Tab-separated table of C-alpha atoms and ligand atoms in Angstrom:
chain	number	residue	atom	x	y	z
A	1	MET	CA	116.298	127.699	99.290
A	2	ASN	CA	115.205	126.085	95.603
A	3	PRO	CA	116.535	126.369	93.457
A	4	ARG	CA	119.861	126.866	94.683
A	5	PRO	CA	122.692	127.251	92.790
A	6	ILE	CA	124.555	123.509	92.220
A	7	SER	CA	127.695	123.544	91.323
A	8	ARG	CA	127.749	122.100	87.544
A	9	ARG	CA	130.293	118.473	86.983
A	10	ARG	CA	130.940	117.553	84.013
A	11	ALA	CA	129.188	114.857	82.358
A	12	LEU	CA	131.742	111.471	81.672
A	13	VAL	CA	131.677	110.739	78.924
A	14	LEU	CA	133.306	107.478	77.234
A	15	GLY	CA	134.792	108.348	73.460
A	16	GLY	CA	133.805	106.034	71.224
A	17	ALA	CA	137.072	104.214	70.773
A	18	GLY	CA	136.907	103.638	74.774
A	19	VAL	CA	132.476	102.463	74.574
A	20	ALA	CA	133.156	100.463	71.931
A	21	ALA	CA	136.412	98.338	74.017
A	22	LEU	CA	134.392	97.948	77.107
A	23	ALA	CA	131.657	96.375	74.479
A	24	ALA	CA	134.010	94.380	72.471
A	25	GLY	CA	135.646	93.285	75.816
A	26	ALA	CA	131.642	91.465	76.997
A	27	ALA	CA	131.178	88.403	76.059
A	28	GLY	CA	127.106	89.562	76.459
A	29	TRP	CA	125.805	92.228	78.424
A	30	ILE	CA	124.899	89.734	80.756
A	31	SER	CA	126.377	87.180	81.756
A	32	THR	CA	125.364	83.050	80.904
A	33	ALA	CA	126.509	81.631	83.514
A	34	GLY	CA	123.119	81.495	85.448
A	35	SER	CA	121.825	82.532	88.737
A	36	PRO	CA	124.844	82.826	91.285
A	37	ALA	CA	125.078	79.832	93.851
A	38	ALA	CA	125.693	80.146	96.915
A	39	GLY	CA	129.258	82.077	97.608
A	40	THR	CA	129.509	83.587	93.661
A	41	THR	CA	128.530	87.144	94.414
A	42	LEU	CA	129.801	89.765	94.843
A	43	ASP	CA	129.575	91.333	98.094
A	44	ALA	CA	129.336	95.162	98.330
A	45	GLY	CA	133.349	96.464	97.776
A	46	ALA	CA	132.600	99.715	99.661
A	47	THR	CA	129.923	101.037	102.111
A	48	ARG	CA	129.898	104.141	104.008
A	49	GLU	CA	131.859	106.146	101.456
A	50	PRO	CA	130.386	110.587	101.448
A	51	LEU	CA	127.396	110.258	98.806
A	52	ALA	CA	128.229	111.005	96.085
A	53	PRO	CA	125.536	113.134	93.575
A	54	PRO	CA	125.396	111.732	90.066
A	55	ALA	CA	126.501	113.975	87.935
A	56	GLU	CA	124.310	117.404	86.559
A	57	LEU	CA	123.346	118.812	82.538
A	58	THR	CA	121.423	121.881	83.637
A	59	ALA	CA	119.743	123.456	81.235
A	60	ARG	CA	121.057	126.857	79.089
A	61	ASP	CA	118.585	129.244	77.188
A	62	GLY	CA	115.983	127.312	77.726
A	63	ARG	CA	118.103	123.825	76.010
A	64	LEU	CA	119.637	120.764	77.138
A	65	GLN	CA	121.319	118.738	74.900
A	66	VAL	CA	122.720	116.138	76.268
A	67	GLU	CA	124.140	112.531	74.775
A	68	LEU	CA	124.221	109.671	77.548
A	69	VAL	CA	125.508	106.601	75.219
A	70	ALA	CA	123.975	103.058	77.227
A	71	ALA	CA	127.166	100.897	77.445
A	72	THR	CA	128.765	97.663	80.504
A	73	GLY	CA	130.991	98.392	82.749
A	74	VAL	CA	130.191	100.463	86.000
A	75	ARG	CA	131.093	101.308	89.178
A	76	LEU	CA	128.487	100.270	91.243
A	77	ALA	CA	128.777	99.507	94.735
A	78	GLY	CA	132.328	100.514	95.669
A	79	ARG	CA	133.329	97.774	92.626
A	80	ASP	CA	134.362	98.162	88.459
A	81	THR	CA	131.710	95.952	87.228
A	82	ARG	CA	129.824	94.509	83.498
A	83	ALA	CA	126.509	96.126	85.018
A	84	LEU	CA	125.206	99.432	83.118
A	85	GLY	CA	125.638	103.229	83.173
A	86	PHE	CA	124.638	105.555	80.572
A	87	ASN	CA	128.334	107.725	80.263
A	88	GLY	CA	129.639	105.378	82.293
A	89	THR	CA	128.832	105.782	85.328
A	90	SER	CA	125.507	104.122	87.329
A	91	PRO	CA	123.163	106.360	87.760
A	92	GLY	CA	123.566	108.127	84.533
A	93	PRO	CA	123.563	111.625	85.106
A	94	THR	CA	120.253	114.053	86.400
A	95	LEU	CA	119.280	116.194	84.632
A	96	ARG	CA	118.108	119.179	85.393
A	97	LEU	CA	115.349	121.856	83.087
A	98	ARG	CA	112.833	124.072	84.024
A	99	PRO	CA	109.150	124.131	82.209
A	100	GLY	CA	109.089	125.313	78.454
A	101	ASP	CA	112.485	124.168	78.308
A	102	GLU	CA	113.236	121.572	76.039
A	103	LEU	CA	115.766	118.528	76.281
A	104	ALA	CA	116.783	117.205	73.781
A	105	VAL	CA	119.303	113.766	74.231
A	106	ARG	CA	121.042	111.574	71.699
A	107	LEU	CA	120.785	108.466	73.409
A	108	THR	CA	123.046	106.097	72.371
A	109	ASN	CA	123.502	102.325	72.303
A	110	HIS	CA	126.547	99.994	73.050
A	111	LEU	CA	125.438	97.595	74.884
A	112	ASP	CA	124.071	94.541	72.550
A	113	GLN	CA	120.437	93.763	72.275
A	114	PRO	CA	117.225	97.129	71.625
A	115	THR	CA	116.490	99.854	74.046
A	116	ASN	CA	115.424	103.502	74.076
A	117	LEU	CA	114.922	105.876	76.333
A	118	HIS	CA	111.388	106.995	78.552
A	119	THR	CA	110.875	109.897	80.804
A	120	HIS	CA	108.983	108.855	83.618
A	121	GLY	CA	106.598	111.143	84.965
A	122	LEU	CA	107.030	113.386	82.141
A	123	ARG	CA	103.693	115.141	81.001
A	124	VAL	CA	105.249	115.506	77.766
A	125	SER	CA	104.283	114.284	74.295
A	126	PRO	CA	104.344	110.191	73.437
A	127	GLN	CA	104.458	110.322	69.816
A	128	GLY	CA	107.700	111.058	67.828
A	129	ASN	CA	111.186	111.328	68.646
A	130	SER	CA	109.128	112.979	72.228
A	131	ASP	CA	109.041	110.160	75.191
A	132	ASN	CA	107.653	107.433	72.769
A	133	PRO	CA	107.656	103.885	73.749
A	134	PHE	CA	107.323	101.617	71.169
A	135	LEU	CA	110.706	103.312	69.577
A	136	ARG	CA	113.904	100.781	68.772
A	137	ILE	CA	116.866	101.624	69.191
A	138	ASP	CA	119.848	98.747	68.070
A	139	PRO	CA	123.435	98.044	69.214
A	140	GLY	CA	125.123	99.779	67.646
A	141	ALA	CA	122.938	102.741	66.507
A	142	SER	CA	122.297	106.727	68.208
A	143	PHE	CA	118.552	107.926	68.225
A	144	ASP	CA	118.399	112.058	68.058
A	145	TYR	CA	115.004	112.792	70.745
A	146	ARG	CA	113.834	116.025	71.857
A	147	ILE	CA	110.745	116.565	74.614
A	148	PRO	CA	109.210	120.091	74.419
A	149	VAL	CA	108.082	120.264	78.503
A	150	PRO	CA	105.587	122.578	78.160
A	151	PRO	CA	105.249	125.718	79.649
A	152	ASP	CA	102.603	124.896	82.172
A	153	HIS	CA	104.503	122.140	82.865
A	154	PRO	CA	104.253	121.550	86.790
A	155	PRO	CA	107.638	121.157	89.033
A	156	GLY	CA	108.978	117.910	90.154
A	157	THR	CA	110.628	114.276	90.308
A	158	HIS	CA	110.311	112.647	87.682
A	159	TRP	CA	112.763	110.010	85.787
A	160	TYR	CA	114.392	107.815	83.180
A	161	HIS	CA	114.910	104.985	82.792
A	162	PRO	CA	114.774	102.415	78.873
A	163	HIS	CA	112.017	101.652	77.831
A	164	TYR	CA	112.674	98.571	75.034
A	165	HIS	CA	109.628	95.725	75.462
A	166	GLY	CA	111.158	92.183	76.619
A	167	THR	CA	114.501	94.295	78.071
A	168	VAL	CA	113.148	96.302	80.229
A	169	ALA	CA	113.531	95.227	83.707
A	170	ASP	CA	116.566	93.093	82.835
A	171	GLN	CA	118.526	96.657	81.596
A	172	LEU	CA	117.214	99.358	84.567
A	173	PHE	CA	118.791	95.616	87.064
A	174	GLY	CA	121.582	96.321	85.308
A	175	GLY	CA	121.397	100.030	86.272
A	176	LEU	CA	120.710	102.112	83.228
A	177	ALA	CA	118.880	105.118	84.969
A	178	GLY	CA	118.857	108.524	86.006
A	179	ALA	CA	116.902	111.058	88.205
A	180	LEU	CA	115.320	114.209	85.186
A	181	LEU	CA	114.376	116.864	87.694
A	182	VAL	CA	111.752	119.883	87.014
A	183	ASP	CA	113.131	122.504	88.655
A	184	GLY	CA	110.556	125.214	90.105
A	185	GLY	CA	108.151	125.688	92.605
A	186	PRO	CA	107.583	127.341	95.822
A	187	PRO	CA	111.162	128.554	97.856
A	188	LEU	CA	111.841	126.367	100.691
A	189	PRO	CA	114.309	126.681	103.507
A	190	VAL	CA	116.624	124.017	102.798
A	191	ASP	CA	121.147	124.010	102.277
A	192	ASP	CA	120.359	121.247	100.451
A	193	ASP	CA	118.491	119.352	97.040
A	194	ARG	CA	119.921	115.845	96.853
A	195	VAL	CA	118.756	112.868	94.616
A	196	LEU	CA	118.839	109.890	96.447
A	197	LEU	CA	117.698	106.990	93.604
A	198	ILE	CA	117.652	103.921	95.079
A	199	THR	CA	118.210	100.406	92.603
A	200	ASP	CA	119.002	97.038	93.178
A	201	THR	CA	121.648	94.571	91.957
A	202	THR	CA	123.125	91.589	92.691
A	203	LEU	CA	126.232	90.711	90.928
A	204	ASN	CA	128.433	87.629	90.229
A	205	ALA	CA	131.054	87.274	91.192
A	206	ASP	CA	133.273	88.070	88.335
A	207	GLY	CA	130.921	91.773	88.168
A	208	THR	CA	128.296	90.414	85.235
A	209	VAL	CA	125.227	90.725	86.821
A	210	PRO	CA	122.855	86.675	86.522
A	211	VAL	CA	120.407	85.803	84.340
A	212	ALA	CA	117.028	85.795	86.361
A	213	SER	CA	115.416	82.563	86.529
A	214	PRO	CA	111.443	82.023	85.350
A	215	ALA	CA	110.544	82.256	89.322
A	216	GLU	CA	112.421	85.103	90.063
A	217	ARG	CA	111.415	86.485	86.929
A	218	MET	CA	107.158	86.097	87.866
A	219	GLN	CA	108.449	86.910	91.790
A	220	GLY	CA	109.693	89.781	90.151
A	221	ARG	CA	113.723	89.884	90.897
A	222	GLU	CA	115.002	91.788	94.376
A	223	GLY	CA	118.571	92.329	94.105
A	224	GLN	CA	120.781	91.514	96.748
A	225	LEU	CA	122.602	94.799	97.408
A	226	VAL	CA	120.282	97.525	97.739
A	227	LEU	CA	121.816	100.808	96.184
A	228	LEU	CA	121.409	104.577	96.566
A	229	ASN	CA	123.117	106.193	93.654
A	230	GLY	CA	125.316	103.486	92.776
A	231	GLN	CA	126.490	103.227	96.131
A	232	HIS	CA	126.146	100.861	99.026
A	233	GLN	CA	124.747	102.003	102.755
A	234	PRO	CA	126.866	105.679	101.518
A	235	VAL	CA	126.037	108.731	104.695
A	236	VAL	CA	124.634	111.550	104.754
A	237	SER	CA	126.231	114.868	105.989
A	238	ALA	CA	124.386	117.508	107.913
A	239	ALA	CA	124.278	119.733	110.206
A	240	PRO	CA	121.348	120.614	113.290
A	241	GLY	CA	119.514	123.642	112.596
A	242	HIS	CA	120.427	122.717	108.101
A	243	ALA	CA	117.449	121.201	106.360
A	244	GLN	CA	118.351	119.096	103.526
A	245	ARG	CA	115.526	117.808	100.822
A	246	TRP	CA	115.597	114.051	99.940
A	247	ARG	CA	114.063	113.737	96.464
A	248	LEU	CA	113.726	110.161	96.360
A	249	ILE	CA	112.834	107.125	93.795
A	250	ASN	CA	112.415	104.220	93.515
A	251	GLY	CA	114.285	102.486	90.512
A	252	CYS	CA	114.240	99.452	92.303
A	253	ILE	CA	112.720	96.675	89.285
A	254	SER	CA	109.966	95.142	91.478
A	255	ARG	CA	111.764	95.703	95.744
A	256	VAL	CA	108.305	97.266	97.213
A	257	LEU	CA	110.526	100.178	99.277
A	258	ALA	CA	108.708	101.423	103.097
A	259	VAL	CA	111.810	103.990	103.935
A	260	ARG	CA	111.588	104.740	107.483
A	261	LEU	CA	114.472	107.429	109.300
A	262	GLU	CA	115.729	106.021	112.443
A	263	GLY	CA	114.602	108.810	115.001
A	264	HIS	CA	113.478	111.227	112.314
A	265	THR	CA	109.577	112.011	110.564
A	266	LEU	CA	110.063	112.590	106.767
A	267	GLN	CA	108.436	115.592	105.723
A	268	GLN	CA	106.505	114.323	102.487
A	269	ILE	CA	105.865	117.726	100.301
A	270	ALA	CA	105.704	116.056	97.139
A	271	GLN	CA	104.771	112.400	95.896
A	272	ASP	CA	105.457	111.878	92.591
A	273	SER	CA	105.572	114.824	89.755
A	274	THR	CA	103.841	117.016	91.982
A	275	PHE	CA	103.689	118.905	95.196
A	276	LEU	CA	101.023	118.328	98.167
A	277	PRO	CA	98.406	120.826	99.941
A	278	ALA	CA	100.678	120.398	102.745
A	279	PRO	CA	104.132	119.136	104.291
A	280	THR	CA	102.923	115.631	105.681
A	281	PRO	CA	105.443	114.463	108.697
A	282	HIS	CA	105.059	110.221	107.768
A	283	ARG	CA	107.276	107.643	110.344
A	284	GLN	CA	107.547	106.093	106.699
A	285	LEU	CA	106.286	105.724	103.766
A	286	VAL	CA	106.048	103.289	101.420
A	287	LEU	CA	107.230	103.384	97.612
A	288	ALA	CA	105.967	100.981	94.594
A	289	PRO	CA	108.897	100.575	92.264
A	290	GLY	CA	107.810	103.890	89.530
A	291	ASN	CA	107.154	105.942	92.870
A	292	ARG	CA	108.623	109.479	93.864
A	293	ALA	CA	108.636	111.103	97.628
A	294	ASP	CA	110.085	114.236	98.142
A	295	VAL	CA	110.936	114.687	101.776
A	296	VAL	CA	112.445	118.053	103.947
A	297	VAL	CA	114.799	115.565	106.513
A	298	GLN	CA	115.595	118.837	109.627
A	299	PRO	CA	117.962	117.221	111.341
A	300	ASP	CA	117.957	119.485	115.184
A	301	ARG	CA	120.794	117.087	116.885
A	302	ALA	CA	123.668	115.385	116.601
A	303	GLY	CA	123.290	111.168	115.792
A	304	ARG	CA	124.022	109.311	113.342
A	305	PHE	CA	120.586	107.591	112.452
A	306	THR	CA	120.084	104.727	109.557
A	307	LEU	CA	117.764	105.147	107.130
A	308	LEU	CA	116.396	102.357	105.867
A	309	THR	CA	113.287	99.514	104.841
A	310	ASP	CA	111.587	98.406	105.951
A	311	PRO	CA	110.099	94.746	104.665
A	312	TYR	CA	106.948	95.020	102.175
A	313	ASP	CA	105.376	92.075	102.153
A	314	ARG	CA	103.602	92.067	98.023
A	315	GLY	CA	102.703	89.003	98.400
A	316	THR	CA	104.096	85.062	96.474
A	317	ALA	CA	103.546	84.395	92.574
A	318	MET	CA	103.258	80.596	93.466
A	319	SER	CA	103.884	78.726	96.522
A	320	GLY	CA	105.428	75.053	95.629
A	321	MET	CA	106.778	76.465	92.439
A	322	GLY	CA	109.456	78.131	93.567
A	323	GLY	CA	108.038	81.183	94.149
A	324	THR	CA	110.985	83.459	95.767
A	325	PRO	CA	110.812	84.148	99.268
A	326	PRO	CA	111.887	87.300	100.663
A	327	ALA	CA	115.213	87.462	100.665
A	328	ALA	CA	116.047	89.851	104.081
A	329	THR	CA	113.474	89.168	106.545
A	330	GLY	CA	115.088	91.943	108.244
A	331	SER	CA	115.141	95.770	107.155
A	332	THR	CA	118.243	97.193	104.511
A	333	THR	CA	120.312	100.080	105.931
A	334	LEU	CA	120.079	102.554	102.867
A	335	ALA	CA	122.998	104.632	104.742
A	336	THR	CA	123.609	106.850	107.068
A	337	LEU	CA	122.612	110.729	107.976
A	338	ALA	CA	125.199	111.554	110.574
A	339	VAL	CA	124.437	115.017	111.791
A	340	ASP	CA	127.626	117.027	113.250
A	341	GLY	CA	127.069	120.006	114.820
A	342	PRO	CA	125.384	121.648	118.459
A	343	ALA	CA	122.586	121.642	118.791
A	344	ALA	CA	119.574	123.575	116.535
A	345	THR	CA	116.094	124.142	115.347
A	346	ALA	CA	115.591	123.771	111.457
A	347	PRO	CA	113.275	126.634	110.379
A	348	ALA	CA	110.349	126.075	110.001
A	349	LEU	CA	108.379	125.141	106.468
A	350	PRO	CA	105.533	126.200	104.084
A	351	THR	CA	101.739	125.010	106.045
A	352	THR	CA	100.621	124.930	102.354
A	353	LEU	CA	102.546	123.564	99.304
A	354	PRO	CA	101.539	124.855	95.748
A	355	ALA	CA	99.146	121.373	95.179
A	356	GLU	CA	96.960	121.768	91.835
A	357	PRO	CA	93.367	121.661	92.045
A	358	PRO	CA	91.658	118.156	91.874
A	359	PRO	CA	90.431	117.308	88.113
A	360	ALA	CA	86.902	117.590	86.489
A	361	ALA	CA	84.735	115.213	87.704
A	362	ALA	CA	85.154	112.309	84.804
A	363	THR	CA	82.494	111.672	82.146
A	364	ALA	CA	83.387	108.100	81.163
A	365	THR	CA	84.121	105.122	83.218
A	366	ARG	CA	86.576	102.563	82.185
A	367	SER	CA	87.521	98.362	83.407
A	368	THR	CA	90.688	97.660	83.311
A	369	ALA	CA	92.555	94.248	84.688
A	370	PHE	CA	96.021	92.953	85.328
A	371	GLN	CA	95.140	89.157	85.156
A	372	MET	CA	98.460	86.499	85.690
A	373	GLY	CA	97.516	82.572	84.471
A	374	MET	CA	98.866	79.260	84.137
A	375	GLY	CA	100.605	78.387	81.052
A	376	GLY	CA	102.250	81.395	80.229
A	377	MET	CA	103.088	83.692	77.210
A	378	ARG	CA	100.805	83.374	73.972
A	379	GLY	CA	102.085	83.685	71.483
A	380	GLY	CA	105.288	84.540	72.036
A	381	THR	CA	107.976	87.323	70.990
A	382	GLY	CA	109.875	85.373	70.988
A	383	ASN	CA	112.333	87.262	73.557
A	384	THR	CA	114.043	84.425	75.209
A	385	THR	CA	113.802	86.194	78.338
A	386	THR	CA	109.312	85.976	78.452
A	387	ASP	CA	108.885	82.937	76.702
A	388	ALA	CA	110.074	80.973	79.598
A	389	LEU	CA	107.428	81.482	81.994
A	390	PRO	CA	104.998	78.604	83.300
A	391	MET	CA	102.668	81.384	84.036
A	392	SER	CA	101.459	84.259	81.694
A	393	PHE	CA	100.983	88.019	82.649
A	394	THR	CA	98.288	90.022	80.922
A	395	ILE	CA	96.166	92.816	81.131
A	396	ASP	CA	92.655	92.069	80.529
A	397	GLY	CA	94.060	88.044	79.306
A	398	ARG	CA	96.095	89.217	76.716
A	399	SER	CA	99.786	89.743	76.057
A	400	PHE	CA	100.755	92.638	75.148
A	401	ASP	CA	101.337	93.461	71.506
A	402	PRO	CA	102.592	96.830	70.686
A	403	ASN	CA	99.764	96.387	67.375
A	404	ARG	CA	96.737	96.686	68.936
A	405	ASP	CA	94.839	99.364	70.005
A	406	ASP	CA	93.730	97.624	73.335
A	407	GLN	CA	92.344	101.312	75.011
A	408	ILE	CA	90.548	104.173	72.565
A	409	VAL	CA	90.268	106.902	74.771
A	410	THR	CA	88.573	110.813	73.513
A	411	ALA	CA	91.071	113.491	74.415
A	412	GLY	CA	89.841	116.103	76.324
A	413	THR	CA	88.411	114.353	78.440
A	414	VAL	CA	88.262	113.096	82.474
A	415	GLU	CA	87.568	109.294	82.850
A	416	GLU	CA	87.133	107.297	85.588
A	417	TRP	CA	89.176	104.049	85.235
A	418	THR	CA	88.865	100.976	87.989
A	419	VAL	CA	91.978	98.640	88.351
A	420	THR	CA	91.585	95.886	89.352
A	421	ASN	CA	94.036	92.791	89.912
A	422	THR	CA	92.825	88.980	90.004
A	423	GLY	CA	96.425	87.987	91.352
A	424	PRO	CA	98.202	86.751	94.365
A	425	LEU	CA	100.671	89.777	93.786
A	426	ALA	CA	100.335	93.436	94.540
A	427	HIS	CA	100.685	94.827	90.566
A	428	PRO	CA	101.993	98.950	90.729
A	429	PHE	CA	99.773	99.893	88.245
A	430	HIS	CA	101.829	102.517	85.811
A	431	LEU	CA	99.998	104.834	82.674
A	432	HIS	CA	102.893	106.777	80.923
A	433	VAL	CA	102.028	111.187	80.197
A	434	TRP	CA	98.590	110.823	81.376
A	435	PRO	CA	99.195	111.544	85.528
A	436	PHE	CA	96.305	110.762	87.200
A	437	THR	CA	94.744	111.212	91.108
A	438	VAL	CA	93.282	108.261	93.385
A	439	VAL	CA	90.678	107.987	94.777
A	440	ALA	CA	90.465	105.169	96.194
A	441	ALA	CA	91.618	101.888	97.359
A	442	SER	CA	90.461	98.497	98.182
A	443	ASP	CA	92.249	98.763	101.190
A	444	GLY	CA	90.859	101.797	102.767
A	445	ARG	CA	94.840	103.597	102.426
A	446	PRO	CA	94.846	106.886	102.525
A	447	THR	CA	95.187	109.049	98.948
A	448	THR	CA	96.925	112.442	99.161
A	449	GLY	CA	94.625	114.211	96.786
A	450	VAL	CA	96.800	114.841	94.240
A	451	PRO	CA	98.135	113.676	90.768
A	452	GLN	CA	100.541	110.733	90.765
A	453	ASP	CA	101.720	108.406	88.453
A	454	VAL	CA	102.168	104.822	89.698
A	455	VAL	CA	99.902	103.344	92.640
A	456	LEU	CA	100.418	99.539	93.945
A	457	VAL	CA	96.940	97.085	93.362
A	458	PRO	CA	96.877	95.276	96.080
A	459	ALA	CA	96.385	91.177	95.444
A	460	THR	CA	93.032	90.310	94.602
A	461	GLY	CA	92.322	94.257	95.319
A	462	TRP	CA	91.813	96.965	93.183
A	463	VAL	CA	92.395	100.685	93.170
A	464	ARG	CA	90.421	103.636	91.406
A	465	LEU	CA	91.212	106.435	89.293
A	466	ARG	CA	90.365	109.509	87.937
A	467	ILE	CA	92.629	110.770	85.616
A	468	PRO	CA	92.535	113.252	82.938
A	469	PHE	CA	93.637	112.866	79.269
A	470	THR	CA	93.184	116.402	78.743
A	471	SER	CA	96.760	117.391	77.358
A	472	HIS	CA	98.078	115.611	75.233
A	473	THR	CA	96.481	113.622	72.448
A	474	GLY	CA	98.879	110.522	70.816
A	475	ARG	CA	99.755	106.836	71.492
A	476	SER	CA	101.605	105.433	74.721
A	477	VAL	CA	101.254	102.599	77.102
A	478	TYR	CA	99.826	101.893	80.914
A	479	HIS	CA	101.654	98.904	82.404
A	480	CYS	CA	103.162	96.643	85.660
A	481	HIS	CA	106.609	98.413	86.782
A	482	ILE	CA	107.207	95.100	88.233
A	483	LEU	CA	109.440	95.235	85.069
A	484	ASP	CA	109.900	92.191	84.263
A	485	HIS	CA	106.437	91.271	84.876
A	486	GLU	CA	105.785	94.206	82.054
A	487	ASP	CA	108.276	92.129	80.195
A	488	ALA	CA	106.293	89.163	80.078
A	489	GLY	CA	103.221	91.511	79.010
A	490	MET	CA	101.694	93.378	80.965
A	491	MET	CA	101.795	95.438	78.792
A	492	ALA	CA	98.791	97.331	76.900
A	493	THR	CA	98.335	100.521	74.849
A	494	ILE	CA	96.404	103.734	75.498
A	495	VAL	CA	95.650	106.116	72.324
A	496	VAL	CA	94.222	109.628	73.130
A	497	ARG	CA	92.018	110.847	69.713
B	501	C2O	CU1	108.537	103.754	84.301
B	501	C2O	CU2	106.851	102.440	81.423
B	501	C2O	O1	108.000	103.017	83.267
B	502	CU	CU1	106.598	106.190	82.744
B	503	CU	CU1	103.576	93.405	88.413
């Protein structure tokens, strides 16, 4: 049932001395060896181990107080690596709250570059020490976040990751991500409630994460290892007749997942943070970077079934300029579902779910455009990651400037936005704090009718969104969730007042 009691695990919190030793032992948080040549990368050290959930930290008495230490040195894909984690693990601990709780995070930065924290999907204030993407936490510093979750916040699957502009892609590709769940919602006939946080990365032979080339950053990096909860192709066990809720989170910085489970239908119950009106069967579920889908899997017979992601064509940044060719032509295995026991039918799902009613009609319209152009960045940020690109990544022709107000919106209104994409690559549009309902898309794909916070804008296409700016006021951002593009400038500010 949901929520079911879940055994609490203690977070592994490295002592200060341990963290310092780890940090000092690294020449840099990321290898300076450049992109891996063939034969110099690390394969998974362990495959097909039982799925291990991230540690779980649950709010008590209306509050979840946690310390997150971002540092180098985690076990990833069955290897001891120089990749990044929170509290020594990648993913970091799963944070579990209820509507009305306060999330209090002390974030300590043991990286050698600035960082901060974003609670992706939460409808919370973007101001002050709440979900504020403009904060900068320097190496060695700590910061205390206080994020009150409103009492009417919808239950659902969210996640957290760093958001300091210019370093977001490297830090997430390095391993810094975790799940953030808001409990509640109808009872579901499931025996397990699992986080399946999917990330990808590449490891050099020495366990460091390679520096991305300009071509990789333009295309958006796709790692050689696709990981589930930091594991390589783990085994999820199940019994016939016992359903499981899987909270799929696409934490990859660029890769679009097209998820499929052999021999099964995925019954989707929620998209991003909120419930669908009814369970919806899918053979394959497409998740852009940042998207989530809650699905129920109902095994009814014994067997071994592969959970995989099919190739997805998101376009090519530049033909002839070293745009990364798709790494794999076939499907990639994410996990194996191992079902043991006598055949039995899982209980039926509810026929309706508590979807939010659609937003009121829009009273204002607005357009914004993702653009890629020749010539690189105008007015560099001083960040070598972004300044070296021979192409510009902009919104409405402008590169991100945290001090410029790009969109000014009147609080309390509902707006209809048309987001266009002038280029040859699909870009996932993401708006912080104010989820939107997709009204239509140029490729004619079906829309869910419920709020979401990431939507893929097709190459040379558009999406039309309805956005209620009725919850919080404040200043935040919207951007491409191919995080290499975001770091290259494809981000803009929005002020709701
Ligand atoms: Cu998941 Cu602004 O990001
Ligand atoms: Cu976000
Ligand atoms: Cu993009």
